[in-house]
Amino acid sequence: MQILKEQELNVIETGTANDIGDLNLAYLLLAKRLVSEDIALAMYRLGMSRELADLLGSLSLSQIVKLAGSSLLLCRFRFDDHPMLSALTLEGKNPALQQAHASILLSGQQLEAAR
């Protein structure tokens, strides 16, 4: 019975690692495409510095695949502030107003990170 539980945990861990790798690959490919299309917009949308955007833009496909294979999640959830997230998800707000509010809050985060 103990061996079965260990095997189940290994399958779950492997599945989770594969899911993280898939997410990393999708994120890196999207980031590279956004950087190649419009670096300033990519920096804003992805919340990254010019140096990081330049680095992502210069990666080869094999480097991206290798980097994506990490068991660590490479993208980060930008709404790390509970009051901000809850304010943006309130029911009854105009969707266009919510999107504008999110853009303002996120651009403020980017300015703070740059300082």
mmCIF file of C-alpha atoms in Angstrom:
data_model
loop_
_atom_site.group_PDB
_atom_site.id
_atom_site.type_symbol
_atom_site.label_atom_id
_atom_site.label_comp_id
_atom_site.label_asym_id
_atom_site.label_seq_id
_atom_site.Cartn_x
_atom_site.Cartn_y
_atom_site.Cartn_z
ATOM 1 C CA MET A 1 0.000 0.000 0.000
ATOM 2 C CA GLN A 2 2.861 2.388 0.866
ATOM 3 C CA ILE A 3 4.573 1.660 -2.478
ATOM 4 C CA LEU A 4 1.373 2.500 -4.336
ATOM 5 C CA LYS A 5 1.081 5.863 -2.572
ATOM 6 C CA GLU A 6 4.705 6.687 -3.418
ATOM 7 C CA GLN A 7 4.093 5.792 -7.083
ATOM 8 C CA GLU A 8 0.963 7.962 -7.131
ATOM 9 C CA LEU A 9 2.939 10.874 -5.652
ATOM 10 C CA ASN A 10 5.660 10.418 -8.278
ATOM 11 C CA VAL A 11 3.047 10.513 -11.041
ATOM 12 C CA ILE A 12 1.511 13.674 -9.561
ATOM 13 C CA GLU A 13 4.927 15.327 -9.186
ATOM 14 C CA THR A 14 5.897 14.360 -12.738
ATOM 15 C CA GLY A 15 2.581 15.644 -14.058
ATOM 16 C CA THR A 16 3.008 18.908 -12.174
ATOM 17 C CA ALA A 17 6.569 19.329 -13.455
ATOM 18 C CA ASN A 18 5.354 18.665 -17.009
ATOM 19 C CA ASP A 19 2.535 21.198 -16.575
ATOM 20 C CA ILE A 20 5.011 23.801 -15.308
ATOM 21 C CA GLY A 21 7.304 23.068 -18.258
ATOM 22 C CA ASP A 22 4.403 23.457 -20.693
ATOM 23 C CA LEU A 23 3.384 26.743 -19.092
ATOM 24 C CA ASN A 24 6.981 27.982 -19.137
ATOM 25 C CA LEU A 25 7.325 27.121 -22.820
ATOM 26 C CA ALA A 26 4.066 28.848 -23.736
ATOM 27 C CA TYR A 27 5.047 31.922 -21.722
ATOM 28 C CA LEU A 28 8.555 32.145 -23.185
ATOM 29 C CA LEU A 29 7.304 31.727 -26.749
ATOM 30 C CA LEU A 30 4.658 34.396 -26.200
ATOM 31 C CA ALA A 31 7.192 36.721 -24.579
ATOM 32 C CA LYS A 32 9.654 36.251 -27.443
ATOM 33 C CA ARG A 33 6.929 36.936 -30.021
ATOM 34 C CA LEU A 34 5.732 40.056 -28.188
ATOM 35 C CA VAL A 35 9.310 41.343 -27.871
ATOM 36 C CA SER A 36 9.953 40.806 -31.567
ATOM 37 C CA GLU A 37 6.725 42.599 -32.542
ATOM 38 C CA ASP A 38 6.958 45.630 -30.218
ATOM 39 C CA ILE A 39 9.516 45.671 -27.429
ATOM 40 C CA ALA A 40 8.011 48.626 -25.545
ATOM 41 C CA LEU A 41 4.542 47.077 -25.529
ATOM 42 C CA ALA A 42 5.999 43.700 -24.507
ATOM 43 C CA MET A 43 7.842 45.307 -21.609
ATOM 44 C CA TYR A 44 4.609 46.945 -20.462
ATOM 45 C CA ARG A 45 2.391 43.881 -20.897
ATOM 46 C CA LEU A 46 4.855 41.454 -19.351
ATOM 47 C CA GLY A 47 6.141 43.818 -16.659
ATOM 48 C CA MET A 48 9.791 43.347 -17.528
ATOM 49 C CA SER A 49 12.865 45.496 -17.894
ATOM 50 C CA ARG A 50 14.515 46.417 -21.179
ATOM 51 C CA GLU A 51 17.471 44.175 -20.338
ATOM 52 C CA LEU A 52 15.231 41.157 -19.799
ATOM 53 C CA ALA A 53 13.250 41.912 -22.950
ATOM 54 C CA ASP A 54 16.477 42.144 -24.961
ATOM 55 C CA LEU A 55 17.683 38.861 -23.495
ATOM 56 C CA LEU A 56 14.408 37.070 -24.250
ATOM 57 C CA GLY A 57 14.436 38.439 -27.776
ATOM 58 C CA SER A 58 17.895 37.037 -28.389
ATOM 59 C CA LEU A 59 17.206 33.484 -27.180
ATOM 60 C CA SER A 60 17.257 30.669 -29.729
ATOM 61 C CA LEU A 61 14.468 28.094 -29.833
ATOM 62 C CA SER A 62 16.731 25.458 -28.270
ATOM 63 C CA GLN A 63 17.606 27.856 -25.439
ATOM 64 C CA ILE A 64 13.917 28.562 -24.852
ATOM 65 C CA VAL A 65 13.079 24.851 -24.723
ATOM 66 C CA LYS A 66 15.956 24.203 -22.307
ATOM 67 C CA LEU A 67 14.925 27.107 -20.082
ATOM 68 C CA ALA A 68 11.274 26.023 -20.150
ATOM 69 C CA GLY A 69 12.259 22.600 -18.801
ATOM 70 C CA SER A 70 12.928 24.115 -15.391
ATOM 71 C CA SER A 71 10.756 22.829 -12.585
ATOM 72 C CA LEU A 72 10.342 26.439 -11.439
ATOM 73 C CA LEU A 73 7.595 28.634 -12.801
ATOM 74 C CA LEU A 74 9.276 31.357 -14.887
ATOM 75 C CA CYS A 75 6.409 33.821 -15.098
ATOM 76 C CA ARG A 76 4.988 35.557 -12.068
ATOM 77 C CA PHE A 77 1.494 36.506 -11.046
ATOM 78 C CA ARG A 78 1.483 40.304 -11.158
ATOM 79 C CA PHE A 79 -1.450 40.690 -8.791
ATOM 80 C CA ASP A 80 0.488 39.983 -5.622
ATOM 81 C CA ASP A 81 -1.456 42.555 -3.639
ATOM 82 C CA HIS A 82 -4.791 41.268 -2.274
ATOM 83 C CA PRO A 83 -6.526 44.684 -2.092
ATOM 84 C CA MET A 84 -5.585 45.382 -5.717
ATOM 85 C CA LEU A 85 -6.853 42.032 -6.941
ATOM 86 C CA SER A 86 -10.098 42.292 -5.014
ATOM 87 C CA ALA A 87 -10.709 45.848 -6.253
ATOM 88 C CA LEU A 88 -10.283 44.693 -9.852
ATOM 89 C CA THR A 89 -12.618 41.738 -9.506
ATOM 90 C CA LEU A 90 -15.593 43.486 -7.902
ATOM 91 C CA GLU A 91 -18.878 42.693 -9.567
ATOM 92 C CA GLY A 92 -20.828 45.502 -11.148
ATOM 93 C CA LYS A 93 -17.868 47.524 -12.424
ATOM 94 C CA ASN A 94 -17.792 48.519 -16.048
ATOM 95 C CA PRO A 95 -15.415 46.054 -17.811
ATOM 96 C CA ALA A 96 -13.679 48.846 -19.735
ATOM 97 C CA LEU A 97 -13.204 50.779 -16.499
ATOM 98 C CA GLN A 98 -11.820 47.657 -14.794
ATOM 99 C CA GLN A 99 -9.313 47.139 -17.620
ATOM 100 C CA ALA A 100 -8.215 50.777 -17.474
ATOM 101 C CA HIS A 101 -7.887 50.537 -13.692
ATOM 102 C CA ALA A 102 -5.773 47.378 -14.014
ATOM 103 C CA SER A 103 -3.519 49.051 -16.576
ATOM 104 C CA ILE A 104 -2.964 52.048 -14.307
ATOM 105 C CA LEU A 105 -2.208 49.877 -11.280
ATOM 106 C CA LEU A 106 0.153 47.609 -13.215
ATOM 107 C CA SER A 107 2.026 50.490 -14.782
ATOM 108 C CA GLY A 108 2.464 51.916 -11.280
ATOM 109 C CA GLN A 109 3.957 48.598 -10.159
ATOM 110 C CA GLN A 110 6.372 48.711 -13.077
ATOM 111 C CA LEU A 111 7.519 52.214 -12.120
ATOM 112 C CA GLU A 112 8.070 51.160 -8.521
ATOM 113 C CA ALA A 113 10.104 48.134 -9.606
ATOM 114 C CA ALA A 114 12.308 50.299 -11.820
ATOM 115 C CA ARG A 115 13.300 52.573 -8.930
#
